[in-house]
XYZ file of C-alpha atoms in Angstrom:
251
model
C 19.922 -2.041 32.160
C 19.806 -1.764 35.898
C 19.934 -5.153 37.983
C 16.900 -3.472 39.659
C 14.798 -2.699 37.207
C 11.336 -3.909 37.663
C 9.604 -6.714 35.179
C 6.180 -6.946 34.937
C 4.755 -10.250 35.085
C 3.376 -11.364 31.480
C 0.632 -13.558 31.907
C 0.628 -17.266 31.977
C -0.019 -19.741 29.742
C 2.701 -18.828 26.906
C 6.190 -21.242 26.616
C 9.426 -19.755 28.141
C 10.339 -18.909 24.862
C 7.483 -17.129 24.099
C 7.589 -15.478 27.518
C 11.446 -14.509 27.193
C 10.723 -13.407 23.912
C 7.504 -11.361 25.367
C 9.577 -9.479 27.328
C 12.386 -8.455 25.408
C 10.461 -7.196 22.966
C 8.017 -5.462 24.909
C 10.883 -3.657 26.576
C 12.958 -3.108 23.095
C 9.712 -1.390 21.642
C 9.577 0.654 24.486
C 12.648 2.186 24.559
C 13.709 0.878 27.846
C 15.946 -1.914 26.624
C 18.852 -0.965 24.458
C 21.388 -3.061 22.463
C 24.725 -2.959 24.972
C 21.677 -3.419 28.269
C 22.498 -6.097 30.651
C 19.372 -8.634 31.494
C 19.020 -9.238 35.008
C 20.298 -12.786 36.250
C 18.535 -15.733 34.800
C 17.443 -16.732 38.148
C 15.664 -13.704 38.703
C 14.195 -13.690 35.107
C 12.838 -17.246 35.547
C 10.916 -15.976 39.505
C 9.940 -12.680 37.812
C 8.468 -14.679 34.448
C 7.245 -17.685 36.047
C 8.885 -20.287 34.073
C 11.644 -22.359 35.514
C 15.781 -21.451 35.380
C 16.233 -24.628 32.436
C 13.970 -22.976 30.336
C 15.027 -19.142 30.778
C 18.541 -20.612 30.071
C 17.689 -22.446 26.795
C 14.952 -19.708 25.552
C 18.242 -17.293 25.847
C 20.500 -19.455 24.360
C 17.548 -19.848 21.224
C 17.679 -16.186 21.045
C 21.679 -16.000 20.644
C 21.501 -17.961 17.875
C 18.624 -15.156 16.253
C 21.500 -12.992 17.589
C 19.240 -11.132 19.870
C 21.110 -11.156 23.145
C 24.622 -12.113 23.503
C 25.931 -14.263 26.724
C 29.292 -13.311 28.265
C 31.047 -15.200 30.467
C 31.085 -13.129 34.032
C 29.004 -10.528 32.343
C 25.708 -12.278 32.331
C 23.088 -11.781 28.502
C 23.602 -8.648 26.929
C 21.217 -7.293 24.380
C 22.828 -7.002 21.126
C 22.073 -4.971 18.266
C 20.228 -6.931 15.047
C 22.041 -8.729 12.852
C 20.529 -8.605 9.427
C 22.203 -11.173 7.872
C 20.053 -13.678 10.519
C 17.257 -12.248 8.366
C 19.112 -12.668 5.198
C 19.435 -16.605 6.309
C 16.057 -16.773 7.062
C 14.533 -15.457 3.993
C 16.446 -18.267 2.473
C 15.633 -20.771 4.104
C 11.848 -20.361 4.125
C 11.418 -19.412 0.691
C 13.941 -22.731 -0.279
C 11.084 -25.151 -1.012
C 9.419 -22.631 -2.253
C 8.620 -22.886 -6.368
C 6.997 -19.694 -6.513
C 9.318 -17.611 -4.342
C 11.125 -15.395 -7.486
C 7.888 -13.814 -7.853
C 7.410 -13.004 -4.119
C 10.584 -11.378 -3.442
C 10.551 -9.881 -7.097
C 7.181 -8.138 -5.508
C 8.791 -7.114 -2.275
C 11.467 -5.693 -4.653
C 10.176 -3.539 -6.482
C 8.002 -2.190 -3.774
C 11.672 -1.317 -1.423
C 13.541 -0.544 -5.382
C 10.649 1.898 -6.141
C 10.658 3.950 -2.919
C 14.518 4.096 -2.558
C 15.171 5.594 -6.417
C 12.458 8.251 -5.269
C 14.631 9.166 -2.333
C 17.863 8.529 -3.852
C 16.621 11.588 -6.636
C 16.236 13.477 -3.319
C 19.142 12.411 -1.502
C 21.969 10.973 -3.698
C 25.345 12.471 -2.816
C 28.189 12.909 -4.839
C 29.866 10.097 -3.438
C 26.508 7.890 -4.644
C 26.747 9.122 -7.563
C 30.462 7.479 -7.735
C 29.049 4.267 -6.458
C 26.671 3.810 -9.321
C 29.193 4.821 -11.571
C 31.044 2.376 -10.607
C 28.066 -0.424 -10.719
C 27.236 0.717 -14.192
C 30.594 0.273 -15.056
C 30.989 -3.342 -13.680
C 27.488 -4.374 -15.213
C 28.953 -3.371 -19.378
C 32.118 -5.245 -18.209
C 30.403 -9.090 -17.036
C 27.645 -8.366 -19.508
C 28.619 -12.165 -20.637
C 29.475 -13.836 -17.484
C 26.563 -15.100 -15.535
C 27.775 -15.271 -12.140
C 30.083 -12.110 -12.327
C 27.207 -9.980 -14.118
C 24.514 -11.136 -11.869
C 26.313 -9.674 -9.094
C 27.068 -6.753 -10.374
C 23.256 -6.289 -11.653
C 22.711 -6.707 -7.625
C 25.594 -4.379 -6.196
C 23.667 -1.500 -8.609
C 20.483 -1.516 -7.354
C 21.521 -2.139 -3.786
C 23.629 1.450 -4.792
C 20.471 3.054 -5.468
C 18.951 1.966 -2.226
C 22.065 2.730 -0.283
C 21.470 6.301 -2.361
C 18.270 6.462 -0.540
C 19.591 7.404 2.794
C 16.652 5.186 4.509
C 18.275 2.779 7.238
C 14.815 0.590 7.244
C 14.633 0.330 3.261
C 18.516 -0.848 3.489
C 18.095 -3.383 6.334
C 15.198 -4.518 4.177
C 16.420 -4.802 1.180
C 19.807 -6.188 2.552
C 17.503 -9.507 4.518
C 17.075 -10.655 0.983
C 20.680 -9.925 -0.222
C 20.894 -14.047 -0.941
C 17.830 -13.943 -2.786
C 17.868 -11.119 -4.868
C 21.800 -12.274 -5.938
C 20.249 -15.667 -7.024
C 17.692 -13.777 -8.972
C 19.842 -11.443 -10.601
C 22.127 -14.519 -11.979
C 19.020 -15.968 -13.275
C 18.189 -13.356 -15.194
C 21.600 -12.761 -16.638
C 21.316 -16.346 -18.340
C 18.732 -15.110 -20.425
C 21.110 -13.052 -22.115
C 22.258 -15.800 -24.089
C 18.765 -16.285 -25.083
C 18.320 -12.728 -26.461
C 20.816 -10.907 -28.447
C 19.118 -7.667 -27.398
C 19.328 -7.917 -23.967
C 22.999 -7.659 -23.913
C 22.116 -3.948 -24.850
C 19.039 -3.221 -23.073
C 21.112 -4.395 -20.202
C 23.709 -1.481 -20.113
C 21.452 0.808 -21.680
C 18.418 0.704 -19.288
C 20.689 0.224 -16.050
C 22.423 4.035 -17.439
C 18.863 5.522 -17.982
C 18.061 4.414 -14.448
C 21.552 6.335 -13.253
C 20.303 9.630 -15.316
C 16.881 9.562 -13.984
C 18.244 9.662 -10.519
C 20.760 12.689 -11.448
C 18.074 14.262 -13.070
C 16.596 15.027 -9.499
C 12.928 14.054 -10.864
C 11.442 11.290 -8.233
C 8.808 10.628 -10.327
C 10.690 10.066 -13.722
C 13.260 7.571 -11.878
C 10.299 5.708 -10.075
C 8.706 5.220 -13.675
C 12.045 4.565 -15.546
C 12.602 2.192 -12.732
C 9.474 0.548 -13.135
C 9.955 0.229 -16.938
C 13.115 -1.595 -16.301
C 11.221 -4.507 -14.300
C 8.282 -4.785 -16.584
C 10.930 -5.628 -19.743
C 12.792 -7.850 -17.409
C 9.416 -9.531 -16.888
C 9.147 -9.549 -20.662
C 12.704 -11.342 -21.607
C 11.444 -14.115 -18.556
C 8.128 -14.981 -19.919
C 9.368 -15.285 -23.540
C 12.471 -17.036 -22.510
C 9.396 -19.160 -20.328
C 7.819 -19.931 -23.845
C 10.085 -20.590 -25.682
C 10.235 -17.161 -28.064
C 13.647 -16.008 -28.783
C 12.294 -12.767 -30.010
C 11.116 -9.599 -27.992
C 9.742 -6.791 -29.156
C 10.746 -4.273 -26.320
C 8.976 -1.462 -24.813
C 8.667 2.229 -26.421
C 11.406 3.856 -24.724
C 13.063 0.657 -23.705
């Protein structure tokens, strides 16, 4: 951005931070601030915002560290692009104390799972269609190793969102990378629990990959769907104690 390009004073009362952070996003939203944009020089941010030089300083030094900006030595603070991984380490950390947090991010899920498998019927290239392949493939061969398998459970459905062709659904869906892995593993330790679910893992994951060749949004959102409700199914018994499931018709 040009050194003379004019700010418009936000109103008082807010921290630096919040002021800083007021700005930048005002101008981000706008369109008038792009990643690779220079800010103009902290002293004239500080006059401009009303808050003192100290503060601009340390508000942009808060918002390196969210990797918002970037400060260069005889460059001056450069607006970077996002880095989703900061979101990645933040959805971890808040949801660390957390007891209940598997069923929150299982929601949020299924809501960015269920929209990308309708696009990905749409959308999937050929070279998607590899990709699952592949993640199919890796899910039959750690089908008894819990750390291995739960990864591979995670690298499939991230395929199908990839598959999706939606930047936003990937950048969402990527935030919780650390979260989702963790919940995969968990679920591949039931497996020991339930002799079935060795199966119904590498069988249901493979109806998943057909709905999407199919083509048919609505058959891959519902197969999809399917899929979570027996994984629901093998957690609550496993919860209770029952080592036997009866699964689903069509399971």
């Amino acid at each position: 951005m040009d050194d003379g390009l004019e700010i418009t004073r936000i109103a008082d009362g807010g921290k630096g931070f919040e002021k800083v952070f007021a700005f930048l996003r005002e101008r981000l939203l706008a369109g008038s601030l792009k990643p690779g944009d220079r800010l103009i020089p902290e002293r004239e941010l500080a006059g401009q915002l009303g808050v003192s030089r100290p503060i601009v300083r340390e508000a942009l030094r808060a918002l390196t560290v969210l990797g918002i900006v970037e400060i260069r030595d005889r460059v001056g603070t450069v607006v970077r692009r996002p880095d989703v991984s900061v979101l990645n380490d933040f959805f971890t950390f808040a949801f660390a104390q957390r007891a209940d947090f598997i069923d929150d991010v299982m929601e949020a899920r299924i809501a960015i799972e269920c929209q990308a498998i309708r696009l990905a019927a749409e959308r999937a290239t050929v070279a998607d269609f590899e990709r699952l392949q592949r993640a199919l493939a890796r899910i039959a061969e750690t089908i008894d190793e819990a750390d291995a398998g739960g990864l591979a459970d995670f690298e499939f459905h991230r395929a199908i969102v990839l598959a999706s062709h939606s930047e936003t659904l990937m950048v969402l869906h990527d935030s919780m990378a650390a979260l989702l892995t963790r919940s995969h593993r968990s679920r591949r330790e039931l497996v020991q629990a339930f002799a079935t679910m060795k199966t119904y893992l590498i069988d249901d994951h493979k109806r998943i990959f057909d709905a999407i060749v199919a083509r048919d949004p609505a058959h891959a959102d519902a197969t999809l769907r399917e899929h979570f409700a027996i994984g629901d199914e093998f957690r609550r018994r496993a919860a209770i104690g029952h080592g036997a499931l009866r699964q689903p018709s069509g399971a």
